[in-house]
Amino acid sequence: METLSFEFPAGQPPKGRALVGCVGSGDLEVLLEPGTAGVLTIQVQTSVNGAEQRWQHLFERIFQEQTPPALNIDIHDFGATPGVVRLRLEQGFEEIGHD
Amino acid sequence: MNAHDLLWGMTPAHLPADAPAWVLEAIGAGHPVVVRRAIAEPGHVAVGVRGRLREQRFAAQMPLPAVQRRVAPEALRGVISPRDLPALRTLDQLRAVLAQESWGVTGSAGFELATGIEALHAQSDLDLILRTPLRLERGDAQDLLAILDTAECAVDLQLQTPFGAVALREWANGSRRVLLKTVSGAHLVVDPWQAVA
């Protein structure tokens, strides 16, 4: 078990919070809460050790497409593939946008 | 051949040149590989190699003619282990609950029951697959989840629909869109019993 921290430039904080995903092999649980304007923080707790670079690169690719809202994101990872991580984050952003 | 089936017959010669040492070791020792939910080249099946450590998972392709033996998750539900661990005690308890269903054992427990190789430990979850060719209503999913959640260890049950697999926990929890794992990757869908558009 490993805990990783990341920080990215962001826009304004949203109003709502969201919890998406699922505890179970190959999946992850993502909690998104409003953060400080301009900053996106991500904490990843993962069962797969030694993958810090992979997470960093994956987040960079996701956030370069669009500036994310200012959030504190908590991720509990159970060995999800990059494709699943991307889907869950998109789902989380969508749910926050709906409030 | 379906996702989670265990296959014997792969040899180090079938592995790519960049395979790590632990992969060669596992295959060289005759361990089975696990069928993955992915598209393989013609004449091949997508498989995963398990190592001793949790992060030791390696994706490979196995030529179909090399398959010597196949064990499906269903074949493992009756296997009695000499070991005494929470995941195995939970499996004992759940046999009666699932008696009328088409289900099987996957993950570490399935691997251990099929091979006798110790893959489980005291903190291991129990991974199960339930074949649901017909829609499992959300209310029924909640009832089943409530029973599984009384078990001694965490149970990760995947519902296998005609189009992929969805976690019972997520389907029961009422989220509008759920994650369906298919051979072409993961998709967020409203109805896991409908073909992905």
CSV table of C-alpha atoms in Angstrom, one decimal:
chain,number,residue,atom,x,y,z
A,1,MET,CA,0.0,0.0,0.0
A,2,GLU,CA,1.4,3.4,-1.0
A,3,THR,CA,0.1,6.9,-0.8
A,4,LEU,CA,1.0,9.4,-3.5
A,5,SER,CA,0.3,13.2,-3.7
A,6,PHE,CA,0.0,15.3,-6.8
A,7,GLU,CA,-0.8,19.0,-7.5
A,8,PHE,CA,-1.9,20.6,-10.8
A,9,PRO,CA,-3.0,24.1,-11.8
A,10,ALA,CA,-6.8,24.5,-11.8
A,11,GLY,CA,-9.7,26.9,-12.3
A,12,GLN,CA,-12.4,27.8,-9.7
A,13,PRO,CA,-13.8,25.4,-7.1
A,14,PRO,CA,-17.2,23.8,-7.8
A,15,LYS,CA,-20.0,23.9,-5.3
A,16,GLY,CA,-20.8,20.2,-4.9
A,17,ARG,CA,-18.9,17.0,-4.1
A,18,ALA,CA,-19.1,13.6,-5.7
A,19,LEU,CA,-18.2,10.0,-4.9
A,20,VAL,CA,-17.8,7.7,-7.9
A,21,GLY,CA,-16.4,4.3,-8.5
A,22,CYS,CA,-16.3,1.1,-6.6
A,23,VAL,CA,-14.1,-0.8,-4.1
A,24,GLY,CA,-13.0,-3.9,-6.0
A,25,SER,CA,-10.2,-5.4,-8.1
A,26,GLY,CA,-9.4,-3.4,-11.2
A,27,ASP,CA,-11.5,-0.5,-10.1
A,28,LEU,CA,-11.1,2.6,-7.9
A,29,GLU,CA,-13.1,4.9,-5.7
A,30,VAL,CA,-12.8,8.6,-6.3
A,31,LEU,CA,-14.0,11.3,-3.9
A,32,LEU,CA,-14.1,14.9,-5.3
A,33,GLU,CA,-14.5,17.9,-3.0
A,34,PRO,CA,-14.2,21.6,-3.6
A,35,GLY,CA,-10.7,22.9,-3.1
A,36,THR,CA,-8.8,26.2,-3.1
A,37,ALA,CA,-9.1,28.3,-6.3
A,38,GLY,CA,-6.3,27.7,-8.7
A,39,VAL,CA,-5.1,24.3,-7.3
A,40,LEU,CA,-6.1,20.7,-7.9
A,41,THR,CA,-4.7,18.3,-5.3
A,42,ILE,CA,-4.9,14.5,-5.7
A,43,GLN,CA,-4.1,11.9,-3.1
A,44,VAL,CA,-3.8,8.4,-4.4
A,45,GLN,CA,-3.8,5.4,-2.1
A,46,THR,CA,-2.9,2.4,-4.2
A,47,SER,CA,-2.4,-1.3,-3.7
A,48,VAL,CA,0.1,-1.3,-6.6
A,49,ASN,CA,3.5,0.0,-5.5
A,50,GLY,CA,6.0,1.8,-7.6
A,51,ALA,CA,3.6,3.4,-10.1
A,52,GLU,CA,4.1,7.1,-9.2
A,53,GLN,CA,5.4,8.0,-12.7
A,54,ARG,CA,2.5,6.3,-14.4
A,55,TRP,CA,-0.1,8.3,-12.3
A,56,GLN,CA,1.8,11.6,-12.9
A,57,HIS,CA,1.8,11.0,-16.7
A,58,LEU,CA,-1.8,9.9,-16.8
A,59,PHE,CA,-3.0,13.0,-14.8
A,60,GLU,CA,-0.9,15.2,-17.0
A,61,ARG,CA,-2.5,13.8,-20.2
A,62,ILE,CA,-6.0,14.1,-18.7
A,63,PHE,CA,-5.6,17.7,-17.5
A,64,GLN,CA,-3.8,19.1,-20.5
A,65,GLU,CA,-7.0,18.5,-22.5
A,66,GLN,CA,-9.0,20.8,-20.3
A,67,THR,CA,-8.1,22.9,-17.2
A,68,PRO,CA,-9.8,21.0,-14.3
A,69,PRO,CA,-11.9,22.7,-11.6
A,70,ALA,CA,-10.2,23.4,-8.2
A,71,LEU,CA,-10.7,20.2,-6.3
A,72,ASN,CA,-9.3,18.0,-3.6
A,73,ILE,CA,-9.5,14.5,-5.0
A,74,ASP,CA,-9.0,11.3,-3.0
A,75,ILE,CA,-8.4,8.1,-4.9
A,76,HIS,CA,-8.5,4.6,-3.5
A,77,ASP,CA,-7.0,2.5,-6.2
A,78,PHE,CA,-7.4,-1.3,-6.5
A,79,GLY,CA,-5.2,-1.9,-9.5
A,80,ALA,CA,-7.3,0.0,-12.1
A,81,THR,CA,-6.1,0.3,-15.7
A,82,PRO,CA,-5.4,3.8,-17.0
A,83,GLY,CA,-8.6,3.6,-19.1
A,84,VAL,CA,-10.7,2.9,-16.0
A,85,VAL,CA,-9.0,5.8,-14.0
A,86,ARG,CA,-9.8,8.2,-16.9
A,87,LEU,CA,-13.4,7.0,-17.1
A,88,ARG,CA,-13.9,7.4,-13.3
A,89,LEU,CA,-12.4,10.9,-13.2
A,90,GLU,CA,-14.6,11.9,-16.2
A,91,GLN,CA,-17.6,10.5,-14.3
A,92,GLY,CA,-16.7,12.5,-11.2
A,93,PHE,CA,-16.2,15.7,-13.1
A,94,GLU,CA,-19.6,15.2,-14.7
A,95,GLU,CA,-21.4,14.5,-11.4
A,96,ILE,CA,-19.8,17.6,-9.9
A,97,GLY,CA,-21.0,19.7,-12.9
A,98,HIS,CA,-24.6,18.5,-12.3
A,99,ASP,CA,-25.0,20.2,-8.9
B,1,MET,CA,-12.8,-19.5,-23.6
B,2,ASN,CA,-13.9,-16.8,-21.2
B,3,ALA,CA,-12.3,-14.1,-19.0
B,4,HIS,CA,-11.0,-15.7,-15.7
B,5,ASP,CA,-10.5,-19.1,-17.2
B,6,LEU,CA,-7.2,-20.7,-16.1
B,7,LEU,CA,-5.1,-22.1,-18.9
B,8,TRP,CA,-2.1,-24.5,-18.7
B,9,GLY,CA,0.4,-25.1,-21.5
B,10,MET,CA,2.2,-21.7,-21.9
B,11,THR,CA,6.0,-22.0,-22.1
B,12,PRO,CA,8.7,-19.3,-21.8
B,13,ALA,CA,9.1,-19.5,-25.6
B,14,HIS,CA,5.6,-17.9,-25.9
B,15,LEU,CA,6.7,-14.8,-23.9
B,16,PRO,CA,8.0,-11.6,-25.4
B,17,ALA,CA,11.7,-10.9,-25.1
B,18,ASP,CA,11.1,-8.1,-22.6
B,19,ALA,CA,9.2,-10.2,-20.1
B,20,PRO,CA,10.5,-9.7,-16.5
B,21,ALA,CA,12.4,-12.5,-14.8
B,22,TRP,CA,9.5,-13.3,-12.4
B,23,VAL,CA,7.2,-13.9,-15.4
B,24,LEU,CA,9.7,-16.4,-16.9
B,25,GLU,CA,9.9,-18.0,-13.5
B,26,ALA,CA,6.2,-18.4,-13.1
B,27,ILE,CA,5.7,-19.8,-16.6
B,28,GLY,CA,8.8,-22.0,-16.4
B,29,ALA,CA,7.3,-23.5,-13.1
B,30,GLY,CA,4.2,-24.5,-15.1
B,31,HIS,CA,1.8,-22.0,-13.4
B,32,PRO,CA,-1.4,-21.5,-15.4
B,33,VAL,CA,-2.3,-18.1,-16.9
B,34,VAL,CA,-5.6,-16.2,-16.6
B,35,VAL,CA,-7.7,-15.3,-19.6
B,36,ARG,CA,-8.0,-11.5,-19.8
B,37,ARG,CA,-10.9,-9.5,-21.1
B,38,ALA,CA,-9.1,-8.2,-24.2
B,39,ILE,CA,-8.8,-8.8,-27.9
B,40,ALA,CA,-5.9,-10.9,-29.0
B,41,GLU,CA,-4.3,-11.5,-32.4
B,42,PRO,CA,-5.9,-14.2,-34.5
B,43,GLY,CA,-5.1,-17.6,-33.2
B,44,HIS,CA,-4.2,-16.3,-29.7
B,45,VAL,CA,-6.0,-15.6,-26.4
B,46,ALA,CA,-5.2,-12.6,-24.2
B,47,VAL,CA,-3.9,-13.8,-20.9
B,48,GLY,CA,-2.3,-12.5,-17.7
B,49,VAL,CA,0.5,-14.0,-15.7
B,50,ARG,CA,0.4,-13.8,-11.9
B,51,GLY,CA,3.4,-13.3,-9.8
B,52,ARG,CA,3.8,-13.7,-6.1
B,53,LEU,CA,3.4,-9.9,-5.4
B,54,ARG,CA,0.2,-8.0,-6.0
B,55,GLU,CA,1.9,-5.6,-8.6
B,56,GLN,CA,3.3,-8.6,-10.4
B,57,ARG,CA,0.8,-9.0,-13.2
B,58,PHE,CA,1.9,-9.3,-16.8
B,59,ALA,CA,-0.2,-9.1,-19.9
B,60,ALA,CA,0.7,-11.6,-22.7
B,61,GLN,CA,-0.9,-13.6,-25.5
B,62,MET,CA,-1.0,-17.3,-25.7
B,63,PRO,CA,-1.3,-19.3,-28.9
B,64,LEU,CA,-4.5,-21.3,-28.9
B,65,PRO,CA,-2.9,-24.6,-29.9
B,66,ALA,CA,-0.6,-24.4,-26.9
B,67,VAL,CA,-3.6,-24.7,-24.5
B,68,GLN,CA,-3.4,-28.1,-22.8
B,69,ARG,CA,-5.9,-27.7,-20.0
B,70,ARG,CA,-8.6,-25.2,-19.2
B,71,VAL,CA,-10.4,-24.7,-15.8
B,72,ALA,CA,-13.4,-22.3,-15.6
B,73,PRO,CA,-14.3,-20.5,-12.4
B,74,GLU,CA,-17.3,-22.7,-12.0
B,75,ALA,CA,-15.1,-25.8,-11.7
B,76,LEU,CA,-13.5,-24.4,-8.5
B,77,ARG,CA,-16.6,-23.6,-6.4
B,78,GLY,CA,-16.6,-27.2,-5.0
B,79,VAL,CA,-12.9,-27.5,-4.3
B,80,ILE,CA,-12.2,-27.8,-0.6
B,81,SER,CA,-8.9,-26.4,0.6
B,82,PRO,CA,-6.9,-27.7,3.5
B,83,ARG,CA,-6.0,-24.1,4.4
B,84,ASP,CA,-8.0,-22.1,7.0
B,85,LEU,CA,-8.3,-18.5,5.8
B,86,PRO,CA,-11.0,-15.8,5.9
B,87,ALA,CA,-11.5,-16.0,2.1
B,88,LEU,CA,-11.9,-19.8,2.2
B,89,ARG,CA,-14.2,-19.7,5.2
B,90,THR,CA,-16.3,-17.1,3.4
B,91,LEU,CA,-16.4,-19.3,0.3
B,92,ASP,CA,-17.7,-22.2,2.5
B,93,GLN,CA,-20.5,-19.9,3.8
B,94,LEU,CA,-21.5,-18.6,0.4
B,95,ARG,CA,-21.9,-22.0,-1.4
B,96,ALA,CA,-25.4,-22.4,0.1
B,97,VAL,CA,-26.4,-18.7,-0.7
B,98,LEU,CA,-25.4,-19.2,-4.4
B,99,ALA,CA,-26.5,-22.8,-4.8
B,100,GLN,CA,-29.2,-22.0,-7.3
B,101,GLU,CA,-26.9,-19.7,-9.4
B,102,SER,CA,-24.3,-20.1,-12.1
B,103,TRP,CA,-21.2,-18.8,-10.4
B,104,GLY,CA,-17.5,-19.4,-9.9
B,105,VAL,CA,-14.3,-18.5,-8.0
B,106,THR,CA,-11.7,-16.1,-9.6
B,107,GLY,CA,-8.8,-14.1,-8.4
B,108,SER,CA,-6.3,-15.4,-5.8
B,109,ALA,CA,-8.8,-17.9,-4.4
B,110,GLY,CA,-9.5,-19.4,-7.8
B,111,PHE,CA,-5.8,-19.6,-8.6
B,112,GLU,CA,-5.0,-21.3,-5.3
B,113,LEU,CA,-7.9,-23.7,-5.5
B,114,ALA,CA,-6.9,-24.7,-9.0
B,115,THR,CA,-3.2,-25.1,-8.4
B,116,GLY,CA,-2.6,-25.6,-4.8
B,117,ILE,CA,-0.1,-22.7,-5.0
B,118,GLU,CA,-0.6,-20.5,-1.9
B,119,ALA,CA,-1.9,-17.2,-3.4
B,120,LEU,CA,-4.3,-16.2,-0.6
B,121,HIS,CA,-3.3,-14.5,2.7
B,122,ALA,CA,-5.3,-13.5,5.7
B,123,GLN,CA,-6.3,-10.1,4.2
B,124,SER,CA,-7.3,-11.4,0.8
B,125,ASP,CA,-10.7,-10.6,-0.7
B,126,LEU,CA,-12.8,-13.3,-2.2
B,127,ASP,CA,-13.3,-12.7,-5.9
B,128,LEU,CA,-16.4,-14.3,-7.4
B,129,ILE,CA,-18.1,-14.2,-10.8
B,130,LEU,CA,-21.9,-14.7,-11.2
B,131,ARG,CA,-23.2,-15.4,-14.7
B,132,THR,CA,-26.3,-13.3,-15.3
B,133,PRO,CA,-27.4,-13.7,-18.9
B,134,LEU,CA,-30.7,-12.1,-17.9
B,135,ARG,CA,-30.9,-8.7,-16.2
B,136,LEU,CA,-30.4,-8.8,-12.4
B,137,GLU,CA,-32.8,-6.1,-11.0
B,138,ARG,CA,-31.2,-3.6,-8.8
B,139,GLY,CA,-33.4,-4.6,-5.8
B,140,ASP,CA,-32.2,-8.2,-6.2
B,141,ALA,CA,-28.7,-7.0,-6.5
B,142,GLN,CA,-29.1,-5.1,-3.2
B,143,ASP,CA,-30.4,-8.2,-1.5
B,144,LEU,CA,-27.5,-10.3,-2.6
B,145,LEU,CA,-25.0,-7.6,-1.7
B,146,ALA,CA,-26.5,-7.4,1.8
B,147,ILE,CA,-25.8,-11.1,2.3
B,148,LEU,CA,-22.3,-10.9,0.9
B,149,ASP,CA,-21.5,-8.0,3.2
B,150,THR,CA,-22.2,-10.1,6.3
B,151,ALA,CA,-19.3,-12.4,5.3
B,152,GLU,CA,-16.1,-12.6,7.2
B,153,CYS,CA,-14.0,-11.1,4.3
B,154,ALA,CA,-14.7,-8.6,1.6
B,155,VAL,CA,-16.4,-10.2,-1.4
B,156,ASP,CA,-15.9,-8.7,-4.8
B,157,LEU,CA,-18.6,-10.3,-7.0
B,158,GLN,CA,-18.7,-9.4,-10.7
B,159,LEU,CA,-21.9,-9.9,-12.7
B,160,GLN,CA,-21.1,-11.3,-16.1
B,161,THR,CA,-23.7,-10.0,-18.6
B,162,PRO,CA,-23.8,-11.0,-22.3
B,163,PHE,CA,-21.7,-7.8,-22.9
B,164,GLY,CA,-19.1,-7.7,-20.1
B,165,ALA,CA,-18.8,-7.6,-16.4
B,166,VAL,CA,-20.1,-5.1,-13.8
B,167,ALA,CA,-19.4,-5.1,-10.1
B,168,LEU,CA,-22.4,-6.2,-8.1
B,169,ARG,CA,-21.6,-3.5,-5.5
B,170,GLU,CA,-21.8,-0.7,-8.0
B,171,TRP,CA,-24.9,-2.0,-9.7
B,172,ALA,CA,-26.6,-2.4,-6.3
B,173,ASN,CA,-25.6,1.1,-5.1
B,174,GLY,CA,-27.8,2.8,-7.6
B,175,SER,CA,-25.3,4.9,-9.5
B,176,ARG,CA,-26.9,6.0,-12.7
B,177,ARG,CA,-24.0,4.9,-14.9
B,178,VAL,CA,-21.8,1.9,-14.0
B,179,LEU,CA,-18.5,0.6,-15.3
B,180,LEU,CA,-18.9,-2.3,-17.7
B,181,LYS,CA,-15.6,-4.1,-18.5
B,182,THR,CA,-15.7,-5.5,-22.1
B,183,VAL,CA,-13.2,-7.1,-24.5
B,184,SER,CA,-12.8,-3.6,-26.1
B,185,GLY,CA,-12.1,-1.9,-22.8
B,186,ALA,CA,-14.1,-0.3,-20.0
B,187,HIS,CA,-17.2,1.8,-20.6
B,188,LEU,CA,-19.7,3.7,-18.4
B,189,VAL,CA,-23.1,2.5,-19.3
B,190,VAL,CA,-26.7,2.9,-18.0
B,191,ASP,CA,-27.7,-0.7,-18.7
B,192,PRO,CA,-25.0,-3.4,-18.5
B,193,TRP,CA,-27.5,-5.9,-20.2
B,194,GLN,CA,-27.5,-3.8,-23.4
B,195,ALA,CA,-24.9,-3.9,-26.1
B,196,VAL,CA,-22.4,-0.9,-25.8
B,197,ALA,CA,-23.3,1.6,-28.6
